[in-house]
Amino acid sequence: MPDFGSYQNEIYFKGLQGVRPNLPVDFKTLEQRASAAMPPSVLSYVQGGCGDEFTQNHNAEAFKRLGLTPRMMVDCTTRDLSVELFGLKLPSPIFMAPIGVIGLCAQDGHGDIATARAAAATGVPMVASTLTNDPMEDVAAAMGDTPGFFQLYTPKDKDLAESLVRRAEASGFKGIVVTLDTWVTGWRPRDLNDANFPQLRGHALANYFSDPRFRSLLSKPPEEDGAAAVGQWGRIFGKPLTWADLPWLRSLTKLPLILKGICHPDDALRAIDGGVDGIYCSNHGGRQANGGLAAIDMLAAVVEASGDTPVLFDSGVRSGSDVVKALALGAAAVGIGRPYAYGMALGGADGVAHVLKSILAEADLLMAVDGYPTIADLRAAGLTRT
């Protein structure tokens, strides 16, 4: 079993040779440094949320009201943070949540490839967005032996949706994550004040521009008329999904089907009854809707309703202690978002790997100190609201 906590020993022993970490290990300092390094348009898109960003901030703050009770005299010399998910044995319980502009977060514009390389280096799966700067085939190839998942923004054109899924299957992705809450863009003041929407400027559309079905809808290929291709993308991007669409979604693939954005237990039950393999509890990090509950406060009810169906979780996760708390509430795996985007901006694939290692080290050491050698022990203990 990997000893994730030993990453701190690596840092300390390098310090004896006068070597300090190139990047900070805490979110606050990481964000500060990334804010100074990222182009303003990319930074506002990554940092920004919906409305006055209450829900975005509430997502992160809500973790502070939840606490783990320490248990002493427990042998925690070894910890097991591995999980089984959709038949896959994963060394850790975290994954990289889809970020549609992660490509732009890298200085060379190929952040999707760099994220995949970080996945290969750490064993942490990547959920690749439909919105990437590089085609999904290239992204999947860079993951090596680490499994990845493909996140689908369902287009209005059903043939295009099918083409994207078929390509994801052929590329070796291990599941399809359908995002439910982004058929229309939420009200994002930071981007609106700058009149900046990256995709309308032609960014992160490689999966569309390389897709045979999408290209068949154009009078000229994107290489010859990029503006027309972007316009077609804008017209076709978001299909409002209803429960009547679930049989069609299920028919698209034999891979595990995961619905992202489920926050109500009744929705979880209905999705599972419709043949979904996984529930993804998320409020999109507060980027799509404002004024709602913190995602972590909705997790336990969704987990209870889902029974044996695994529940993935993201939104507001900033640290290893946040990961541990989400696991204690029953999350099968926990998604990391903005922290790895900042790592990307500062250090590319190595920066992402550093952020993931730091989060895992903190989670591992917290479990060790508090007396919980396994995730099952965490879940049995639960959390106390402070």
CSV table of N, CA, C and O in Angstrom, one decimal, residues 204-292:
chain,number,residue,atom,x,y,z
A,204,ALA,N,-10.5,25.4,-26.2
A,204,ALA,CA,-11.0,24.2,-25.6
A,204,ALA,C,-12.1,23.5,-26.4
A,204,ALA,O,-12.9,22.8,-25.9
A,205,LEU,N,-12.0,23.6,-27.8
A,205,LEU,CA,-13.0,23.0,-28.6
A,205,LEU,C,-12.4,21.9,-29.5
A,205,LEU,O,-12.9,21.5,-30.5
A,206,ALA,N,-11.2,21.4,-29.1
A,206,ALA,CA,-10.5,20.4,-29.9
A,206,ALA,C,-11.4,19.1,-30.2
A,206,ALA,O,-11.3,18.5,-31.2
A,207,ASN,N,-12.1,18.7,-29.2
A,207,ASN,CA,-12.9,17.5,-29.4
A,207,ASN,C,-14.0,17.7,-30.4
A,207,ASN,O,-14.4,16.7,-31.1
A,208,TYR,N,-14.5,18.9,-30.5
A,208,TYR,CA,-15.5,19.2,-31.5
A,208,TYR,C,-14.9,19.3,-32.9
A,208,TYR,O,-15.3,18.7,-33.9
A,209,PHE,N,-13.8,20.1,-33.0
A,209,PHE,CA,-13.2,20.4,-34.3
A,209,PHE,C,-12.6,19.1,-34.9
A,209,PHE,O,-12.4,19.1,-36.1
A,210,SER,N,-12.3,18.1,-34.0
A,210,SER,CA,-11.7,16.8,-34.6
A,210,SER,C,-12.8,15.8,-34.8
A,210,SER,O,-12.5,14.7,-35.2
A,211,ASP,N,-14.0,16.1,-34.5
A,211,ASP,CA,-15.1,15.1,-34.5
A,211,ASP,C,-15.7,15.0,-35.9
A,211,ASP,O,-16.1,16.0,-36.5
A,212,PRO,N,-15.8,13.8,-36.5
A,212,PRO,CA,-16.3,13.7,-37.9
A,212,PRO,C,-17.8,14.1,-38.0
A,212,PRO,O,-18.2,14.8,-39.0
A,213,ARG,N,-18.6,13.9,-37.0
A,213,ARG,CA,-20.0,14.3,-37.0
A,213,ARG,C,-20.1,15.8,-36.9
A,213,ARG,O,-20.8,16.4,-37.7
A,214,PHE,N,-19.3,16.4,-36.0
A,214,PHE,CA,-19.3,17.9,-36.0
A,214,PHE,C,-18.9,18.5,-37.3
A,214,PHE,O,-19.5,19.5,-37.8
A,215,ARG,N,-17.8,18.0,-37.8
A,215,ARG,CA,-17.3,18.6,-39.1
A,215,ARG,C,-18.2,18.4,-40.2
A,215,ARG,O,-18.3,19.3,-41.1
A,216,SER,N,-19.1,17.4,-40.1
A,216,SER,CA,-20.0,17.2,-41.2
A,216,SER,C,-21.1,18.2,-41.2
A,216,SER,O,-21.8,18.4,-42.2
A,217,LEU,N,-21.3,18.9,-40.1
A,217,LEU,CA,-22.3,20.0,-39.9
A,217,LEU,C,-21.8,21.3,-40.4
A,217,LEU,O,-22.6,22.3,-40.5
A,218,LEU,N,-20.5,21.4,-40.8
A,218,LEU,CA,-19.9,22.7,-41.3
A,218,LEU,C,-19.8,22.7,-42.8
A,218,LEU,O,-19.6,21.7,-43.4
A,219,SER,N,-20.0,23.9,-43.3
A,219,SER,CA,-19.8,24.1,-44.8
A,219,SER,C,-18.3,24.1,-45.1
A,219,SER,O,-17.9,23.8,-46.2
A,220,LYS,N,-17.5,24.6,-44.2
A,220,LYS,CA,-16.0,24.6,-44.3
A,220,LYS,C,-15.4,24.0,-43.0
A,220,LYS,O,-16.0,24.3,-41.9
A,221,PRO,N,-14.3,23.3,-43.1
A,221,PRO,CA,-13.7,22.8,-41.9
A,221,PRO,C,-13.2,23.9,-41.0
A,221,PRO,O,-13.0,25.1,-41.4
A,222,PRO,N,-13.0,23.7,-39.7
A,222,PRO,CA,-12.6,24.7,-38.8
A,222,PRO,C,-11.3,25.3,-39.1
A,222,PRO,O,-11.1,26.5,-38.8
A,223,GLU,N,-10.4,24.6,-39.8
A,223,GLU,CA,-9.1,25.2,-40.2
A,223,GLU,C,-9.3,26.3,-41.2
A,223,GLU,O,-8.4,27.2,-41.3
A,224,GLU,N,-10.4,26.3,-42.0
A,224,GLU,CA,-10.6,27.3,-43.0
A,224,GLU,C,-11.6,28.4,-42.5
A,224,GLU,O,-11.4,29.5,-43.0
A,225,ASP,N,-12.5,28.1,-41.6
A,225,ASP,CA,-13.4,29.1,-41.1
A,225,ASP,C,-13.7,28.8,-39.6
A,225,ASP,O,-14.7,28.2,-39.3
A,226,GLY,N,-12.7,29.3,-38.8
A,226,GLY,CA,-12.9,29.0,-37.4
A,226,GLY,C,-14.1,29.7,-36.8
A,226,GLY,O,-14.7,29.1,-35.9
A,227,ALA,N,-14.4,30.9,-37.2
A,227,ALA,CA,-15.5,31.6,-36.6
A,227,ALA,C,-16.8,30.9,-36.9
A,227,ALA,O,-17.7,30.8,-36.0
A,228,ALA,N,-17.0,30.4,-38.1
A,228,ALA,CA,-18.2,29.6,-38.3
A,228,ALA,C,-18.3,28.3,-37.5
A,228,ALA,O,-19.4,27.9,-37.0
A,229,ALA,N,-17.1,27.7,-37.3
A,229,ALA,CA,-17.1,26.5,-36.5
A,229,ALA,C,-17.5,26.8,-35.0
A,229,ALA,O,-18.2,26.1,-34.4
A,230,VAL,N,-17.0,27.9,-34.5
A,230,VAL,CA,-17.3,28.3,-33.1
A,230,VAL,C,-18.8,28.7,-33.0
A,230,VAL,O,-19.5,28.3,-32.1
A,231,GLY,N,-19.3,29.3,-34.1
A,231,GLY,CA,-20.7,29.6,-34.1
A,231,GLY,C,-21.6,28.4,-34.1
A,231,GLY,O,-22.6,28.3,-33.4
A,232,GLN,N,-21.2,27.4,-34.8
A,232,GLN,CA,-21.9,26.1,-34.8
A,232,GLN,C,-21.8,25.4,-33.5
A,232,GLN,O,-22.8,24.9,-33.0
A,233,TRP,N,-20.7,25.5,-32.9
A,233,TRP,CA,-20.5,24.9,-31.5
A,233,TRP,C,-21.5,25.6,-30.6
A,233,TRP,O,-22.2,25.0,-29.8
A,234,GLY,N,-21.6,26.9,-30.6
A,234,GLY,CA,-22.5,27.7,-29.8
A,234,GLY,C,-24.0,27.3,-29.9
A,234,GLY,O,-24.7,27.2,-29.0
A,235,ARG,N,-24.3,27.0,-31.2
A,235,ARG,CA,-25.7,26.6,-31.4
A,235,ARG,C,-26.0,25.2,-31.0
A,235,ARG,O,-27.2,24.8,-30.7
A,236,ILE,N,-25.0,24.3,-30.9
A,236,ILE,CA,-25.3,22.9,-30.7
A,236,ILE,C,-24.9,22.4,-29.3
A,236,ILE,O,-25.2,21.3,-28.9
A,237,PHE,N,-24.2,23.3,-28.5
A,237,PHE,CA,-23.6,22.9,-27.3
A,237,PHE,C,-24.5,22.2,-26.2
A,237,PHE,O,-24.3,21.0,-25.9
A,238,GLY,N,-25.5,22.8,-25.8
A,238,GLY,CA,-26.2,22.3,-24.6
A,238,GLY,C,-27.6,21.8,-24.8
A,238,GLY,O,-28.5,22.5,-25.3
A,239,LYS,N,-27.8,20.5,-24.5
A,239,LYS,CA,-29.1,19.9,-24.6
A,239,LYS,C,-29.7,19.8,-23.2
A,239,LYS,O,-29.1,19.1,-22.3
A,240,PRO,N,-30.8,20.5,-22.9
A,240,PRO,CA,-31.5,20.3,-21.6
A,240,PRO,C,-31.9,18.8,-21.5
A,240,PRO,O,-32.7,18.4,-22.3
A,241,LEU,N,-31.4,18.2,-20.5
A,241,LEU,CA,-31.8,16.8,-20.3
A,241,LEU,C,-32.9,16.6,-19.3
A,241,LEU,O,-33.0,17.4,-18.3
A,242,THR,N,-33.8,15.7,-19.6
A,242,THR,CA,-34.9,15.4,-18.6
A,242,THR,C,-34.8,13.9,-18.4
A,242,THR,O,-34.1,13.1,-19.0
A,243,TRP,N,-35.7,13.4,-17.5
A,243,TRP,CA,-35.7,12.0,-17.1
A,243,TRP,C,-36.1,11.2,-18.4
A,243,TRP,O,-35.7,10.0,-18.5
A,244,ALA,N,-36.8,11.8,-19.3
A,244,ALA,CA,-37.2,11.0,-20.5
A,244,ALA,C,-35.9,10.7,-21.4
A,244,ALA,O,-36.0,9.8,-22.2
A,245,ASP,N,-34.8,11.4,-21.1
A,245,ASP,CA,-33.6,11.2,-21.9
A,245,ASP,C,-32.7,10.1,-21.3
A,245,ASP,O,-31.8,9.7,-21.9
A,246,LEU,N,-33.0,9.7,-20.1
A,246,LEU,CA,-32.2,8.7,-19.4
A,246,LEU,C,-32.0,7.4,-20.2
A,246,LEU,O,-30.9,6.9,-20.3
A,247,PRO,N,-33.1,6.8,-20.7
A,247,PRO,CA,-32.9,5.6,-21.5
A,247,PRO,C,-32.0,5.8,-22.7
A,247,PRO,O,-31.2,4.9,-23.0
A,248,TRP,N,-32.1,6.9,-23.3
A,248,TRP,CA,-31.2,7.2,-24.4
A,248,TRP,C,-29.7,7.3,-24.0
A,248,TRP,O,-28.8,6.7,-24.6
A,249,LEU,N,-29.5,8.0,-22.9
A,249,LEU,CA,-28.2,8.1,-22.3
A,249,LEU,C,-27.6,6.8,-22.0
A,249,LEU,O,-26.5,6.4,-22.3
A,250,ARG,N,-28.4,5.9,-21.3
A,250,ARG,CA,-28.0,4.6,-21.0
A,250,ARG,C,-27.6,3.8,-22.2
A,250,ARG,O,-26.7,2.9,-22.1
A,251,SER,N,-28.4,4.0,-23.3
A,251,SER,CA,-28.1,3.2,-24.5
A,251,SER,C,-26.8,3.6,-25.2
A,251,SER,O,-26.4,2.8,-26.1
A,252,LEU,N,-26.3,4.7,-24.9
A,252,LEU,CA,-25.1,5.2,-25.6
A,252,LEU,C,-23.9,4.4,-25.3
A,252,LEU,O,-22.9,4.3,-26.2
A,253,THR,N,-23.8,3.7,-24.2
A,253,THR,CA,-22.5,3.0,-23.8
A,253,THR,C,-22.8,1.9,-22.9
A,253,THR,O,-23.7,1.9,-22.1
A,254,LYS,N,-21.9,0.9,-22.9
A,254,LYS,CA,-21.9,-0.2,-22.0
A,254,LYS,C,-20.9,0.1,-20.8
A,254,LYS,O,-20.8,-0.6,-19.9
A,255,LEU,N,-20.1,1.2,-21.0
A,255,LEU,CA,-19.3,1.6,-19.9
A,255,LEU,C,-20.1,2.1,-18.7
A,255,LEU,O,-21.3,2.5,-18.9
A,256,PRO,N,-19.5,2.2,-17.5
A,256,PRO,CA,-20.2,2.8,-16.4
A,256,PRO,C,-20.7,4.2,-16.7
A,256,PRO,O,-20.0,5.0,-17.3
A,257,LEU,N,-22.0,4.4,-16.4
A,257,LEU,CA,-22.6,5.8,-16.7
A,257,LEU,C,-22.8,6.5,-15.3
A,257,LEU,O,-23.4,5.9,-14.4
A,258,ILE,N,-22.2,7.6,-15.2
A,258,ILE,CA,-22.2,8.4,-14.0
A,258,ILE,C,-22.9,9.8,-14.3
A,258,ILE,O,-22.6,10.4,-15.2
A,259,LEU,N,-23.9,10.1,-13.4
A,259,LEU,CA,-24.6,11.4,-13.6
A,259,LEU,C,-24.0,12.4,-12.6
A,259,LEU,O,-24.1,12.2,-11.4
A,260,LYS,N,-23.5,13.5,-13.1
A,260,LYS,CA,-22.9,14.6,-12.3
A,260,LYS,C,-23.8,15.7,-12.1
A,260,LYS,O,-24.4,16.3,-13.0
A,261,GLY,N,-24.0,16.1,-10.8
A,261,GLY,CA,-24.8,17.2,-10.5
A,261,GLY,C,-26.0,16.8,-9.6
A,261,GLY,O,-26.9,17.6,-9.2
A,262,ILE,N,-26.0,15.5,-9.2
A,262,ILE,CA,-27.1,15.0,-8.4
A,262,ILE,C,-26.9,15.4,-6.9
A,262,ILE,O,-25.9,15.1,-6.3
A,263,CYS,N,-27.8,16.1,-6.4
A,263,CYS,CA,-27.7,16.6,-5.0
A,263,CYS,C,-28.9,16.3,-4.1
A,263,CYS,O,-28.9,16.6,-2.9
A,264,HIS,N,-30.0,15.7,-4.7
A,264,HIS,CA,-31.2,15.4,-4.0
A,264,HIS,C,-31.3,13.8,-4.0
A,264,HIS,O,-31.1,13.2,-5.0
A,265,PRO,N,-31.6,13.3,-2.8
A,265,PRO,CA,-31.8,11.8,-2.7
A,265,PRO,C,-32.8,11.2,-3.7
A,265,PRO,O,-32.6,10.1,-4.2
A,266,ASP,N,-33.9,11.9,-3.9
A,266,ASP,CA,-34.9,11.4,-4.9
A,266,ASP,C,-34.3,11.3,-6.3
A,266,ASP,O,-34.7,10.4,-7.0
A,267,ASP,N,-33.5,12.3,-6.6
A,267,ASP,CA,-32.9,12.3,-8.0
A,267,ASP,C,-31.9,11.1,-8.1
A,267,ASP,O,-31.8,10.4,-9.1
A,268,ALA,N,-31.2,10.8,-7.0
A,268,ALA,CA,-30.3,9.7,-7.0
A,268,ALA,C,-31.0,8.4,-7.2
A,268,ALA,O,-30.7,7.5,-8.0
A,269,LEU,N,-32.2,8.2,-6.4
A,269,LEU,CA,-33.0,7.0,-6.6
A,269,LEU,C,-33.5,6.8,-8.0
A,269,LEU,O,-33.5,5.7,-8.6
A,270,ARG,N,-34.0,7.9,-8.6
A,270,ARG,CA,-34.5,7.8,-9.9
A,270,ARG,C,-33.4,7.5,-10.9
A,270,ARG,O,-33.7,6.7,-11.9
A,271,ALA,N,-32.3,8.1,-10.8
A,271,ALA,CA,-31.2,7.8,-11.7
A,271,ALA,C,-30.8,6.3,-11.6
A,271,ALA,O,-30.5,5.6,-12.6
A,272,ILE,N,-30.7,5.8,-10.4
A,272,ILE,CA,-30.3,4.4,-10.2
A,272,ILE,C,-31.3,3.5,-10.8
A,272,ILE,O,-31.0,2.5,-11.4
A,273,ASP,N,-32.6,3.8,-10.6
A,273,ASP,CA,-33.7,3.0,-11.2
A,273,ASP,C,-33.6,3.0,-12.7
A,273,ASP,O,-34.0,2.1,-13.3
A,274,GLY,N,-33.0,4.1,-13.3
A,274,GLY,CA,-32.9,4.2,-14.7
A,274,GLY,C,-31.6,3.5,-15.2
A,274,GLY,O,-31.4,3.7,-16.4
A,275,GLY,N,-30.9,2.9,-14.4
A,275,GLY,CA,-29.7,2.1,-14.9
A,275,GLY,C,-28.4,2.8,-14.8
A,275,GLY,O,-27.4,2.3,-15.3
A,276,VAL,N,-28.3,3.9,-14.0
A,276,VAL,CA,-27.1,4.6,-13.9
A,276,VAL,C,-26.2,3.8,-12.9
A,276,VAL,O,-26.6,3.2,-12.0
A,277,ASP,N,-24.9,3.8,-13.2
A,277,ASP,CA,-23.9,3.0,-12.4
A,277,ASP,C,-23.3,3.8,-11.3
A,277,ASP,O,-22.7,3.2,-10.4
A,278,GLY,N,-23.3,5.1,-11.4
A,278,GLY,CA,-22.7,6.0,-10.4
A,278,GLY,C,-23.4,7.3,-10.3
A,278,GLY,O,-23.9,7.8,-11.2
A,279,ILE,N,-23.4,7.8,-9.1
A,279,ILE,CA,-23.9,9.2,-8.8
A,279,ILE,C,-22.8,10.1,-8.4
A,279,ILE,O,-21.9,9.7,-7.7
A,280,TYR,N,-22.8,11.3,-9.0
A,280,TYR,CA,-21.8,12.3,-8.8
A,280,TYR,C,-22.4,13.5,-8.1
A,280,TYR,O,-23.1,14.3,-8.8
A,281,CYS,N,-22.3,13.6,-6.8
A,281,CYS,CA,-22.8,14.7,-6.0
A,281,CYS,C,-21.9,15.9,-6.1
A,281,CYS,O,-20.8,15.9,-5.7
A,282,SER,N,-22.5,17.0,-6.7
A,282,SER,CA,-21.7,18.2,-7.0
A,282,SER,C,-22.6,19.3,-7.3
A,282,SER,O,-23.7,19.1,-8.0
A,283,ASN,N,-22.2,20.5,-6.9
A,283,ASN,CA,-23.0,21.7,-7.4
A,283,ASN,C,-22.0,22.5,-8.3
A,283,ASN,O,-22.2,23.7,-8.4
A,284,HIS,N,-21.1,21.8,-9.0
A,284,HIS,CA,-20.2,22.5,-10.0
A,284,HIS,C,-19.4,23.5,-9.3
A,284,HIS,O,-19.0,24.5,-9.9
A,285,GLY,N,-19.0,23.3,-8.1
A,285,GLY,CA,-18.2,24.2,-7.3
A,285,GLY,C,-18.8,25.6,-7.1
A,285,GLY,O,-18.0,26.5,-6.9
A,286,GLY,N,-20.1,25.7,-7.3
A,286,GLY,CA,-20.7,27.0,-7.2
A,286,GLY,C,-20.6,27.9,-8.4
A,286,GLY,O,-20.9,29.1,-8.4
A,287,ARG,N,-20.2,27.3,-9.5
A,287,ARG,CA,-20.0,28.0,-10.8
A,287,ARG,C,-21.3,28.2,-11.6
A,287,ARG,O,-21.4,29.1,-12.4
A,288,GLN,N,-22.2,27.3,-11.4
A,288,GLN,CA,-23.4,27.3,-12.2
A,288,GLN,C,-24.6,27.9,-11.5
A,288,GLN,O,-25.5,28.5,-12.2
A,289,ALA,N,-24.8,27.7,-10.2
A,289,ALA,CA,-26.0,28.2,-9.5
A,289,ALA,C,-25.5,28.8,-8.2
A,289,ALA,O,-24.7,28.2,-7.5
A,290,ASN,N,-26.1,29.9,-7.8
A,290,ASN,CA,-25.8,30.6,-6.6
A,290,ASN,C,-26.9,30.5,-5.6
A,290,ASN,O,-28.1,30.3,-6.0
A,291,GLY,N,-26.6,30.7,-4.3
A,291,GLY,CA,-27.7,30.7,-3.3
A,291,GLY,C,-28.1,29.4,-2.8
A,291,GLY,O,-29.0,29.3,-2.0
A,292,GLY,N,-27.4,28.3,-3.2
A,292,GLY,CA,-27.8,27.0,-2.7
A,292,GLY,C,-27.0,26.5,-1.5
A,292,GLY,O,-26.2,27.2,-1.0
